[in-house]
Short mmCIF file of C-alpha atoms and ligand atoms in Angstrom, two decimals:
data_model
loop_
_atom_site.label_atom_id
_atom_site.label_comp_id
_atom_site.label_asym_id
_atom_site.label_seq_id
_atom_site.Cartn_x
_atom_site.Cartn_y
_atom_site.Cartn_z
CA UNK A 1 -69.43 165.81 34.16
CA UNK A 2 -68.73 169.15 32.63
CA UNK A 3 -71.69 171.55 34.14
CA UNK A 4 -71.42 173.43 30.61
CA UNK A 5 -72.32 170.45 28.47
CA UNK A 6 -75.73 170.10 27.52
CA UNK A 7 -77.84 167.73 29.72
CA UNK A 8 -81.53 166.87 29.41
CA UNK A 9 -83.71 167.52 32.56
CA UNK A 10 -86.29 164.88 33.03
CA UNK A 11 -89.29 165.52 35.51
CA UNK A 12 -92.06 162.70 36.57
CA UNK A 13 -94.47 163.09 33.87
CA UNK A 14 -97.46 161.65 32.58
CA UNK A 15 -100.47 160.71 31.47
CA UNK A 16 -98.68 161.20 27.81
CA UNK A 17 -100.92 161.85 24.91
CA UNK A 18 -100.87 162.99 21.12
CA UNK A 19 -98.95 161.44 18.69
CA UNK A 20 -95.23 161.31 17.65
CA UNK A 21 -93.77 160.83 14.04
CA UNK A 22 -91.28 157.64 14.31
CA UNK A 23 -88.28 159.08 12.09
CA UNK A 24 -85.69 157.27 9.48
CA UNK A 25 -83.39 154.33 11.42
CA UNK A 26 -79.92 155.64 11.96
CA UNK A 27 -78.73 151.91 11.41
CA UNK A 28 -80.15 152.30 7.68
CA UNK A 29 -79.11 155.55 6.49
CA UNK A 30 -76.16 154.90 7.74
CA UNK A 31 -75.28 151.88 5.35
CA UNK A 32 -77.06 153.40 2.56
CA UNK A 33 -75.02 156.45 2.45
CA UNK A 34 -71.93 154.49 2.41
CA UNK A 35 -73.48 152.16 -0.60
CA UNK A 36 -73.20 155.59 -2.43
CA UNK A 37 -69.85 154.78 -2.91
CA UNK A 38 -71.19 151.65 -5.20
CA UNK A 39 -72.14 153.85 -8.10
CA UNK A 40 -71.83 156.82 -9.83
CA UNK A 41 -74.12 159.69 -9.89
CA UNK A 42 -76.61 161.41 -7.77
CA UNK A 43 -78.51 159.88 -4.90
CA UNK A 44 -81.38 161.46 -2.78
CA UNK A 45 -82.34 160.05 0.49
CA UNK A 46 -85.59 160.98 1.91
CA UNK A 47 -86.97 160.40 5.76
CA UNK A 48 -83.59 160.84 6.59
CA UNK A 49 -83.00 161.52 10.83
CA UNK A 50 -80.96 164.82 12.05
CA UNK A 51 -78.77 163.20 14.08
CA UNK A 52 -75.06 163.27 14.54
CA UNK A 53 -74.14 160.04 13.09
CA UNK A 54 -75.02 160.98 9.62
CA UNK A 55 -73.05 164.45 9.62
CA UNK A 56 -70.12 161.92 10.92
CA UNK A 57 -70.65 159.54 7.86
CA UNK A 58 -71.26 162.94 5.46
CA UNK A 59 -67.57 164.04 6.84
CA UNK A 60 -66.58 160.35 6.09
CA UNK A 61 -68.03 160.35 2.53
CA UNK A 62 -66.55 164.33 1.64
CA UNK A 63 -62.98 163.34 3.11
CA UNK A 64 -63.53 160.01 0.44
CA UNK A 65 -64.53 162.32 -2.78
CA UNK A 66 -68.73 162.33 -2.20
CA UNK A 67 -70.61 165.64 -2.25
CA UNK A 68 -73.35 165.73 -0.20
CA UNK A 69 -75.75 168.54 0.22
CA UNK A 70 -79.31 168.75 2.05
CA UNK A 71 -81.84 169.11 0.34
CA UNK A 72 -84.47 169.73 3.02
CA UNK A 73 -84.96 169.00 6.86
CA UNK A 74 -84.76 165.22 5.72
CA UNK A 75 -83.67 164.81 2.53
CA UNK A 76 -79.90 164.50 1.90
CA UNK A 77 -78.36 164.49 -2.05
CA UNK A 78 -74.90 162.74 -2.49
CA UNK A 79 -73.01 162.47 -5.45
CA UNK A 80 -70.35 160.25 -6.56
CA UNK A 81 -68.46 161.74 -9.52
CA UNK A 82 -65.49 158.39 -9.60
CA UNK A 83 -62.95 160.56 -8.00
CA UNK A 84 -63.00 159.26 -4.81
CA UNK A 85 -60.06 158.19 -2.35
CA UNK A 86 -59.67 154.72 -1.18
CA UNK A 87 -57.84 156.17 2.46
CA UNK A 88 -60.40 156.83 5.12
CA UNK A 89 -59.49 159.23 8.01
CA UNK A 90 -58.70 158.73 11.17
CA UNK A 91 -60.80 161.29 12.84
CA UNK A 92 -63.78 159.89 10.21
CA UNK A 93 -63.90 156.54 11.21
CA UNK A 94 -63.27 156.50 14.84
CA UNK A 95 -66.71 158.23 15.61
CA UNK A 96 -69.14 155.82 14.98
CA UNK A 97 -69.07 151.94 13.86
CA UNK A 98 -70.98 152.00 10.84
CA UNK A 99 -67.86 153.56 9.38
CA UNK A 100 -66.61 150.03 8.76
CA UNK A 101 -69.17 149.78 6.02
CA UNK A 102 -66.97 151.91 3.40
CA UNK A 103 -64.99 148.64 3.44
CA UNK A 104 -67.50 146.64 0.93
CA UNK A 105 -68.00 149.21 -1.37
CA UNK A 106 -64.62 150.64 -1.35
CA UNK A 107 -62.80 147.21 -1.81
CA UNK A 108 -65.26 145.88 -4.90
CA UNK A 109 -65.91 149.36 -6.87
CA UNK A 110 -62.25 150.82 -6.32
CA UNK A 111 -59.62 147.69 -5.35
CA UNK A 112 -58.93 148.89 -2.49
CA UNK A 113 -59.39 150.27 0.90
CA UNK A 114 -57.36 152.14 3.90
CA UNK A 115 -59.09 152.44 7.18
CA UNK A 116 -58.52 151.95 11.11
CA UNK A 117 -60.34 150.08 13.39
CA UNK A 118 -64.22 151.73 13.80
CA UNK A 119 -64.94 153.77 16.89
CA UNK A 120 -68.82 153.66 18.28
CA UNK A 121 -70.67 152.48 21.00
CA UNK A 122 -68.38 150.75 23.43
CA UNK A 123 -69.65 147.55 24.26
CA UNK A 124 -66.08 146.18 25.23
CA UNK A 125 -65.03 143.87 22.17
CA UNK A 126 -66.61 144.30 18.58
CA UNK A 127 -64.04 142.15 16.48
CA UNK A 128 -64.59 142.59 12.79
CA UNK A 129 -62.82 139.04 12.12
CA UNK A 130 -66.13 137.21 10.87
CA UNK A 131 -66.01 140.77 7.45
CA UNK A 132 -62.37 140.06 7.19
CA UNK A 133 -62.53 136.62 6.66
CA UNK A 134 -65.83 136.78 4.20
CA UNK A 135 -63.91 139.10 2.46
CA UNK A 136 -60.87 136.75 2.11
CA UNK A 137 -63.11 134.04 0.90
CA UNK A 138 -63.64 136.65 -2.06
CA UNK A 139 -60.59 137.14 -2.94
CA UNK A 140 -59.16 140.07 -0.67
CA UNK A 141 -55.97 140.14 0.98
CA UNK A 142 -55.99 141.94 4.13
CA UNK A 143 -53.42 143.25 6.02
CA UNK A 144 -54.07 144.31 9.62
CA UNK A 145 -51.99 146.08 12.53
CA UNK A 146 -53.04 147.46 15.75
CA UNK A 147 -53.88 151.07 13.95
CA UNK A 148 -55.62 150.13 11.06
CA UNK A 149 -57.07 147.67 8.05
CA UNK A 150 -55.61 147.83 4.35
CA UNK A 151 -57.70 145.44 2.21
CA UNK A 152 -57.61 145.20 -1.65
CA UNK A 153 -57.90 143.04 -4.93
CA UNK A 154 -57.49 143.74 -8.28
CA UNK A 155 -60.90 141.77 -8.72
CA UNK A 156 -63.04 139.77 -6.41
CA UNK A 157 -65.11 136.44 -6.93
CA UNK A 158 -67.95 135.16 -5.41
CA UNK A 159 -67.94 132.70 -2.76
CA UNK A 160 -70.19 130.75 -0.13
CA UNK A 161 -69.93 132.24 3.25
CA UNK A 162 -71.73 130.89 6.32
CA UNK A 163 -71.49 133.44 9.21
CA UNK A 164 -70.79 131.49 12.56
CA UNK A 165 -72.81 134.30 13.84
CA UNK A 166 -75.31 136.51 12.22
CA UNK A 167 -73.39 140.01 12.37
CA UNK A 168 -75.28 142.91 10.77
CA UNK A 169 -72.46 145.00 9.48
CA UNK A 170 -70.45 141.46 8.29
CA UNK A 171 -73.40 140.47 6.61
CA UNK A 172 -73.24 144.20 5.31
CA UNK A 173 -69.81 144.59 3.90
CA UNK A 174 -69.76 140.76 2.35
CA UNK A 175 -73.36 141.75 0.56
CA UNK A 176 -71.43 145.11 -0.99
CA UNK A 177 -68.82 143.60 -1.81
CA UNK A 178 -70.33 141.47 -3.64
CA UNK A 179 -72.27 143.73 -5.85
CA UNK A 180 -69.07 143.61 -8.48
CA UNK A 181 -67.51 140.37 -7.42
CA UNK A 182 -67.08 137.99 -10.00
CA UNK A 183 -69.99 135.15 -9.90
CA UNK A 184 -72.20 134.84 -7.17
CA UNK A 185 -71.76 135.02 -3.64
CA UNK A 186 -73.73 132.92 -1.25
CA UNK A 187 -74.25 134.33 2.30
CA UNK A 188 -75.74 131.60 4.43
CA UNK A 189 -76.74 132.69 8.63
CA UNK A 190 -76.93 136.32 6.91
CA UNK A 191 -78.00 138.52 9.69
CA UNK A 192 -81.96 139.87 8.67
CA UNK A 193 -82.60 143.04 10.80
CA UNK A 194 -84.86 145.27 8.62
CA UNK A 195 -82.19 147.88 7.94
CA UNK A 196 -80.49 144.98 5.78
CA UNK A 197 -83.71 144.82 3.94
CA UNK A 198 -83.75 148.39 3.56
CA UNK A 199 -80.00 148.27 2.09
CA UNK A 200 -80.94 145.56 -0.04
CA UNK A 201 -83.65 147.23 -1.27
CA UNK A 202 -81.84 150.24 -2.39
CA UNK A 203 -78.61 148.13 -4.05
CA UNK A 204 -81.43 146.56 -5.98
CA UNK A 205 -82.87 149.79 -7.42
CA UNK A 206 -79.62 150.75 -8.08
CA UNK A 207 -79.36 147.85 -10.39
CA UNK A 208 -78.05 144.79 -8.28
CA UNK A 209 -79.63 141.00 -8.85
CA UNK A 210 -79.51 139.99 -5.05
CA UNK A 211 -81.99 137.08 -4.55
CA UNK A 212 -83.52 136.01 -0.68
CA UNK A 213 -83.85 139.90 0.65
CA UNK A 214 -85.07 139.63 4.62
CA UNK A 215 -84.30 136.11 4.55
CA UNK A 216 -80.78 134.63 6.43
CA UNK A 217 -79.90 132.64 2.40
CA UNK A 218 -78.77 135.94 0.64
CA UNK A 219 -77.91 135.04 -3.05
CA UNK A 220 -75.82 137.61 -4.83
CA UNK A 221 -74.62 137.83 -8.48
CA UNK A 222 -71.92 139.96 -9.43
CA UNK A 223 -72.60 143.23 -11.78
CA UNK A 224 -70.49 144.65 -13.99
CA UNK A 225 -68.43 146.86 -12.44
CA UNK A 226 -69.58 150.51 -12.51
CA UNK A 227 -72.71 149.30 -13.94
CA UNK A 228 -74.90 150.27 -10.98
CA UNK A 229 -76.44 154.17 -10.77
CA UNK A 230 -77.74 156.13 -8.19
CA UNK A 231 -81.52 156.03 -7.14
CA UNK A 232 -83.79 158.43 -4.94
CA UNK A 233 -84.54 156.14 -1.63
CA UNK A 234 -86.62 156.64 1.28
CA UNK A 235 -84.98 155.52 4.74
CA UNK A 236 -86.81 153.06 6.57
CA UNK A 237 -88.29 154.00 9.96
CA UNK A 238 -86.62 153.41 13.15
CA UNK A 239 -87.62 150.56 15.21
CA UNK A 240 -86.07 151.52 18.06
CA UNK A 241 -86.84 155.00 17.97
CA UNK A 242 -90.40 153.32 17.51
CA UNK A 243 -89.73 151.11 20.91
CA UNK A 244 -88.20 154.42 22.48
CA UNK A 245 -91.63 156.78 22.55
CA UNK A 246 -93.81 152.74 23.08
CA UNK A 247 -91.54 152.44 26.55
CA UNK A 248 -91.70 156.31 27.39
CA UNK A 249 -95.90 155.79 27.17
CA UNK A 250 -95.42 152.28 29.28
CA UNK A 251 -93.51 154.01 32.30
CA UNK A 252 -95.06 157.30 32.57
CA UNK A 253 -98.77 156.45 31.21
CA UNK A 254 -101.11 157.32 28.67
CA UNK A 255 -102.62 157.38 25.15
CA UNK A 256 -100.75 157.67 21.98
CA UNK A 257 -100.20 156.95 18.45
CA UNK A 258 -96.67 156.18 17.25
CA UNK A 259 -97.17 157.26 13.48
CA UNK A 260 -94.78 155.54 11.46
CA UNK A 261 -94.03 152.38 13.22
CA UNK A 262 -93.98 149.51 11.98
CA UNK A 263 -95.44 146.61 13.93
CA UNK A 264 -94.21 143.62 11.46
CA UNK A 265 -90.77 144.68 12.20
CA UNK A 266 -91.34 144.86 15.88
CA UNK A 267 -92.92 141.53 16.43
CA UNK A 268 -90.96 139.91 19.37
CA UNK A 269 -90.45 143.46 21.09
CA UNK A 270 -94.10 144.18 20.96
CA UNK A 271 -94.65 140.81 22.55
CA UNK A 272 -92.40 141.64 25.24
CA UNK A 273 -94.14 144.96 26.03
CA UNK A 274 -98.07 143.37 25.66
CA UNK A 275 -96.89 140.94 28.09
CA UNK A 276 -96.14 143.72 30.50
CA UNK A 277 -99.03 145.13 30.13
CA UNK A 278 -99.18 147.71 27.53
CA UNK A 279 -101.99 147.73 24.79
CA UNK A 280 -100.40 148.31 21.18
CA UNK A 281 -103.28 148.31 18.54
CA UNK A 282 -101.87 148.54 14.65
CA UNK A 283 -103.60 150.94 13.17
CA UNK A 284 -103.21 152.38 9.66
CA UNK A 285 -100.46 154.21 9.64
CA UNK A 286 -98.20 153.06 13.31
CA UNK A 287 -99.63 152.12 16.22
CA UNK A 288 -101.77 153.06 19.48
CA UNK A 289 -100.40 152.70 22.77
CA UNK A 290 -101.87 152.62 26.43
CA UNK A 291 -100.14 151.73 29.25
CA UNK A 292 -101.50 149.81 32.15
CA UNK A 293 -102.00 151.16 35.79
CA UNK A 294 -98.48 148.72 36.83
CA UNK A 295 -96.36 147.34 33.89
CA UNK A 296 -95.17 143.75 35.01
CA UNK A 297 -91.89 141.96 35.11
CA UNK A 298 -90.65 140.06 32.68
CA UNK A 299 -87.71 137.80 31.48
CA UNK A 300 -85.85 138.13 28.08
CA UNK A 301 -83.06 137.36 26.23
CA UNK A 302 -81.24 139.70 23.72
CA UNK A 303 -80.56 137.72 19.97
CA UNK A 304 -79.98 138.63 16.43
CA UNK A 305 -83.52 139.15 14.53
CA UNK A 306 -85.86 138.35 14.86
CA UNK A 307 -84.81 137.98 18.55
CA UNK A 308 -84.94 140.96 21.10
CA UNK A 309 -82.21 142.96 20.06
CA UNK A 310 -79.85 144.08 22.07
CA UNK A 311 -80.58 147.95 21.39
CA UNK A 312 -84.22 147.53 23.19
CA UNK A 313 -82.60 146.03 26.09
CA UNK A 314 -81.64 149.66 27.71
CA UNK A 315 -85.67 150.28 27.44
CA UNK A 316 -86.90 147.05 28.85
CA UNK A 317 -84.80 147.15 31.67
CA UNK A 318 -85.61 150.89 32.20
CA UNK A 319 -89.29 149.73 32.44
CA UNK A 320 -88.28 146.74 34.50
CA UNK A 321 -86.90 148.56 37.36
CA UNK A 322 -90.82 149.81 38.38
CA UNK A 323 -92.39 146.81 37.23
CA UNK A 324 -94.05 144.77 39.84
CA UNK A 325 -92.21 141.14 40.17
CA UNK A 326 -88.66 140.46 39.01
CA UNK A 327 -87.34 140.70 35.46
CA UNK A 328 -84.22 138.51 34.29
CA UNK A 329 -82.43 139.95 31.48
CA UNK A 330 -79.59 137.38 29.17
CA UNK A 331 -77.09 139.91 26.97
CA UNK A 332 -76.38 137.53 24.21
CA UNK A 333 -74.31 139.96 21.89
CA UNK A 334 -72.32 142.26 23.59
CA UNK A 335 -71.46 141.31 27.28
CA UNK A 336 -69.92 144.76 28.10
CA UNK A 337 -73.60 146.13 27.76
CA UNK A 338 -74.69 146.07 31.06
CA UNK A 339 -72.91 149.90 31.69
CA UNK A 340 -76.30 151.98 31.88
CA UNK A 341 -77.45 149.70 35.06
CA UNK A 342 -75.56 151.54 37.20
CA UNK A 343 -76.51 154.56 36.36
CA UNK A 344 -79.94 153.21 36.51
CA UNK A 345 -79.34 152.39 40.22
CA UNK A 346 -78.48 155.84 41.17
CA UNK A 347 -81.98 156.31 40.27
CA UNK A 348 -83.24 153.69 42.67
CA UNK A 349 -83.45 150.84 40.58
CA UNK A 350 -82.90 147.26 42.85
CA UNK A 351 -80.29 145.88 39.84
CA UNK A 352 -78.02 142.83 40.21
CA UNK A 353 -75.67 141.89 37.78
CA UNK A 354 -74.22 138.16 37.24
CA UNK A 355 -72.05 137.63 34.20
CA UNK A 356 -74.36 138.00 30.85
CA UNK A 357 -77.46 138.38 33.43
CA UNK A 358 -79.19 141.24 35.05
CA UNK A 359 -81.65 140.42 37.89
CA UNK A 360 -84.09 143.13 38.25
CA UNK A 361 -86.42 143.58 41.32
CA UNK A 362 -89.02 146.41 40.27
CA UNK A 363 -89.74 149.21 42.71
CA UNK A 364 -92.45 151.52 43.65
CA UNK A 365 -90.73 154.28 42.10
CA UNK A 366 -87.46 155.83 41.12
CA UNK A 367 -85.74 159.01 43.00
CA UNK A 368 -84.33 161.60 40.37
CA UNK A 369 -80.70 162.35 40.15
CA UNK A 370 -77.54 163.28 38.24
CA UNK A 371 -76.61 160.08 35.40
CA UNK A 372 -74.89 160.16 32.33
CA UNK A 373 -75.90 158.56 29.44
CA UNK A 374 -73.32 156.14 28.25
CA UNK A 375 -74.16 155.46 24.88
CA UNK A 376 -77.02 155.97 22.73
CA UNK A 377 -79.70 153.28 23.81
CA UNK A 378 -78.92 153.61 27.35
CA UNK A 379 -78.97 157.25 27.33
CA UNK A 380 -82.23 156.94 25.66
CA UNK A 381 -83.58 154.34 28.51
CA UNK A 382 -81.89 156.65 31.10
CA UNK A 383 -84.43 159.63 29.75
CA UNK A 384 -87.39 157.29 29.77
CA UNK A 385 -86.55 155.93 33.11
CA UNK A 386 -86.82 160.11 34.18
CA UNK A 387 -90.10 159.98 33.24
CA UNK A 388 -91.01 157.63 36.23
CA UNK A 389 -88.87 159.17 38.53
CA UNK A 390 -89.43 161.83 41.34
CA UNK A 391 -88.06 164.86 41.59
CA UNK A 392 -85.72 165.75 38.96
CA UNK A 393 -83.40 163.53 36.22
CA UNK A 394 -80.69 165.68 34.98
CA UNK A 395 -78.68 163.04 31.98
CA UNK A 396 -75.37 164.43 30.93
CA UNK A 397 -73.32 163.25 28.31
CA UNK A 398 -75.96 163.45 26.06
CA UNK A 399 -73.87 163.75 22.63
CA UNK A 400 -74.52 159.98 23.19
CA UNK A 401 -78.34 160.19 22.34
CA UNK A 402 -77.82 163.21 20.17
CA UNK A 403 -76.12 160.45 17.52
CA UNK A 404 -78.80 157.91 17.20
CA UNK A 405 -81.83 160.10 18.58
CA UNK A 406 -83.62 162.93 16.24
CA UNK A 407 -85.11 164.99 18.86
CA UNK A 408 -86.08 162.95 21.74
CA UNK A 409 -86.97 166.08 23.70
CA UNK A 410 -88.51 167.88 21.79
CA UNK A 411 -91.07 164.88 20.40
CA UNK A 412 -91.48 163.88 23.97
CA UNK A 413 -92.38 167.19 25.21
CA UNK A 414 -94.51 167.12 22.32
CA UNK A 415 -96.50 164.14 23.89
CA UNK A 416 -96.82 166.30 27.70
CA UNK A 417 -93.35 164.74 29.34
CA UNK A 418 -91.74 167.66 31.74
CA UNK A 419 -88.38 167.56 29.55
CA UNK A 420 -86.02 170.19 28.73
CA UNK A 421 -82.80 170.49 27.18
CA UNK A 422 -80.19 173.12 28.68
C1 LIG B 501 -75.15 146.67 14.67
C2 LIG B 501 -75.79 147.95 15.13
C3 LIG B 501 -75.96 147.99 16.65
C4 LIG B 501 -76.67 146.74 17.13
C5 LIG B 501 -76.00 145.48 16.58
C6 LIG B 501 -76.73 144.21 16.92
C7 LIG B 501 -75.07 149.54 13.49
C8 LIG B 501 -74.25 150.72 13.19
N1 LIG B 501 -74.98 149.05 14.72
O1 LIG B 501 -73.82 146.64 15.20
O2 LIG B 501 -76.73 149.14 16.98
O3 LIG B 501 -76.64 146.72 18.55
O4 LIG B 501 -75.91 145.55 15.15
O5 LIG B 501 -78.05 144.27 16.50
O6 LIG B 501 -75.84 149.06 12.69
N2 LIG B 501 -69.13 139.87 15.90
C9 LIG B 501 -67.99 139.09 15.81
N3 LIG B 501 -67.21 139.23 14.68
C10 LIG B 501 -67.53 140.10 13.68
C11 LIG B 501 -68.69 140.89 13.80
C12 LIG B 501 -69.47 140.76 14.93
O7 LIG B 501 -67.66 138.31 16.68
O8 LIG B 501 -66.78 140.16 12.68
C13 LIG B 501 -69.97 139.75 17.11
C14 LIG B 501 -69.98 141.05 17.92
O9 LIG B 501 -68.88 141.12 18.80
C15 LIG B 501 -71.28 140.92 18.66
C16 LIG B 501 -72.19 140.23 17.65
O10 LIG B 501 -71.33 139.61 16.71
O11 LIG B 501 -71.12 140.06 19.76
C17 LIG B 501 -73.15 141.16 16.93
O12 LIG B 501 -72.43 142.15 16.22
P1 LIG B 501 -72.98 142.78 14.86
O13 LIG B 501 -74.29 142.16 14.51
O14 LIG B 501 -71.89 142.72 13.86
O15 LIG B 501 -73.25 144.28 15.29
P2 LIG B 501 -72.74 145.61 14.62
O16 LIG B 501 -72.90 145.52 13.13
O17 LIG B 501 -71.44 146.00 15.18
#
């Protein structure tokens, strides 16, 4: 670790108390800044999260021909004027994942689309084989070689595609490109994480007929093309940001309100954390949440949504590892995310890990240390898990969280958590 790279310095804190403002889901803005590239004209996104990943996709969007300019803290304004450039960047796309979602828009609005394998979180493999081949079944051809994808069609059609597994960005691209396909375009085992709602929601204002929004039967008939404008949307809040400052009150104690959350999207994970122990009471506007004197094991198993998803994981194994009892955790969607645990060892955690499984055998307490944060849920869980340990946490790498996280420290100081950043 560099010692000149920031690092956040985690001491045992707690009782928490106050309340914290849940901010906009990186996984949504994400996707609705590159639907920008649908339509032309102005858009303004509200509740929109400083973090790095939407800089990256701003970068990704100039490079392609979209102006984008903030408006406020939270409020971003991109325009499309039609000039824009079907070649992504290099340097652009190999930052984060959601980069892949130019593809949709790019492919159906302009014909055509240049752009090399996405970058992100590594969880060892993320093939993109299940967009390519939804987009085939509409009409692309797509070349591919080891640096990059060229896809393109004079016009696509619609087409029924059932996903062998519900991916969130194929589900993504096929639903964009869709907007101007020809006909209409069935999606059947569509993935149905809220952020798709949120996208849906916004393609819809903009003037797309898209039938079965938050359900896995997404019905889509084609626009004309060009026909769609650009709207003023507000970004849905983040449910793991949400689960993020919930676990932080579970492992270090306390009494607060997580304004902005939204319980009906966090229905399995909530379940998960009541069953540990922790009180969550919906109240009008987020939620209330105490912890108990002990949190207690539990088992779970990561799936699409509704399921656990894999991004809580990091958190629930975080609060695990002081749980009383032992915890079994199943990875069902990426089996190279298990990198955090060992990090979360050097802590003190009593972690074994078999295959897709992590046993977990809770202990009395963690023993601060130097970790780094490997990606931007675990570097999250790594912060939380801080909170519960003694002595001091220092977490390098932390350009991890500083991508999907608006201001962890600072909103969990905010709450009475020993927490700096230096
Ligand atoms: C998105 C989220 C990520 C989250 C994940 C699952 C963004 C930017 N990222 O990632 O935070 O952890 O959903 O909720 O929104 N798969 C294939 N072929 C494909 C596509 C996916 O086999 O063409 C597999 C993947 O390898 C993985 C599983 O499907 O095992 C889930 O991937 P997917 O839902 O596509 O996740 P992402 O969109 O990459």
């Amino acid at each position: 670790m560099n010692n000149e790279s920031p690092r956040i310095i985690v001491r045992r804190s707690g009782p928490l108390s106050g309340n914290v403002q849940v901010p906009g889901a990186k996984n949504s803005v994400l996707k609705l800044m590159a639907a920008t590239l649908l339509a032309e004209g102005e858009f303004v996104l509200t509740n929109v999260p400083a973090i790095a990943d939407v800089d990256t996709m701003s970068d990704l969007l100039v490079a392609l021909g979209v102006k984008t300019k903030w408006l406020g803290p939270h409020e971003l304004s991109l325009v499309n004027s039609g000039n824009i450039s079907t070649e992504a960047p290099f340097e652009n796309v190999d930052k984060i994942r959601a980069s892949i979602n130019v593809l949709g828009p790019l492919l159906t609005h302009y014909g055509q689309a240049l752009i090399n394998w996405p970058g992100g979180d590594d969880f060892g493999g993320r093939p993109i084989d299940l967009h390519i081949s939804g987009l085939e079944k509409m009409g692309a051809t797509i070349e591919q070689n080891l640096l990059n994808i060229n896809a393109y069609a004079q016009e696509l059609h619609g087409a029924e595609i059932e996903l062998s597994f519900a991916s969130v960005g194929a589900t993504e691209n096929i639903l964009t490109a869709a907007i101007y396909a020809k006909g209409t375009t069935v999606i059947d085992n569509a993935a149905r994480e809220p952020e798709i709602g949120d996208l849906c929601n916004m393609l819809v204002a903009m003037g797309a007929q898209i039938e079965g929004i938050g359900t896995s039967h997404l019905v889509i008939h084609g626009s004309k093309k060009g026909s769609l404008r650009g709207v003023r949307h507000a970004v849905i809040n983040d449910r793991v940001q949400a689960a993020t400052y919930i676990a932080a009150v579970a492992i270090a104690g306390g009494d607060v309100q997580v304004r902005g959350a939204r319980p009906e999207h966090m229905e399995m994970v909530i379940n998960k954390y009541t069953q540990m122990g922790v009180s969550i009471y919906p109240q009008r506007d987020g939620l209330r949440v105490t912890a108990p004197e002990r949190l207690a094991a539990i088992d779970f198993a990561t799936l699409p949504y509704p399921g656990i998803a894999t991004d809580y994981k990091p958190l629930l194994v975080a609060m695990n590892s002081v749980a009383s009892g032992v915890g079994i955790v199943t990875e069902n969607l990426f089996p190279g995310r298990f990198r955090y645990i060992e990090e979360l060892c050097k802590l003190g955690a009593d972690i074994r890990i078999d295959g897709h499984h992590a046993v977990i055998k809770g202990v009395d307490h963690l023993i601060g240390t130097a970790v780094t944060a490997p990606d931007i849920r675990a570097g999250a869980a790594l912060v939380v898990a801080g909170l519960a340990a003694h002595g001091e946490t220092v977490i390098g790498e932390i350009h991890h969280i500083d991508r999907g996280y608006d201001d962890l420290v600072g909103r969990l100081s905010g709450l009475g958590a020993d927490i700096t950043r230096v």
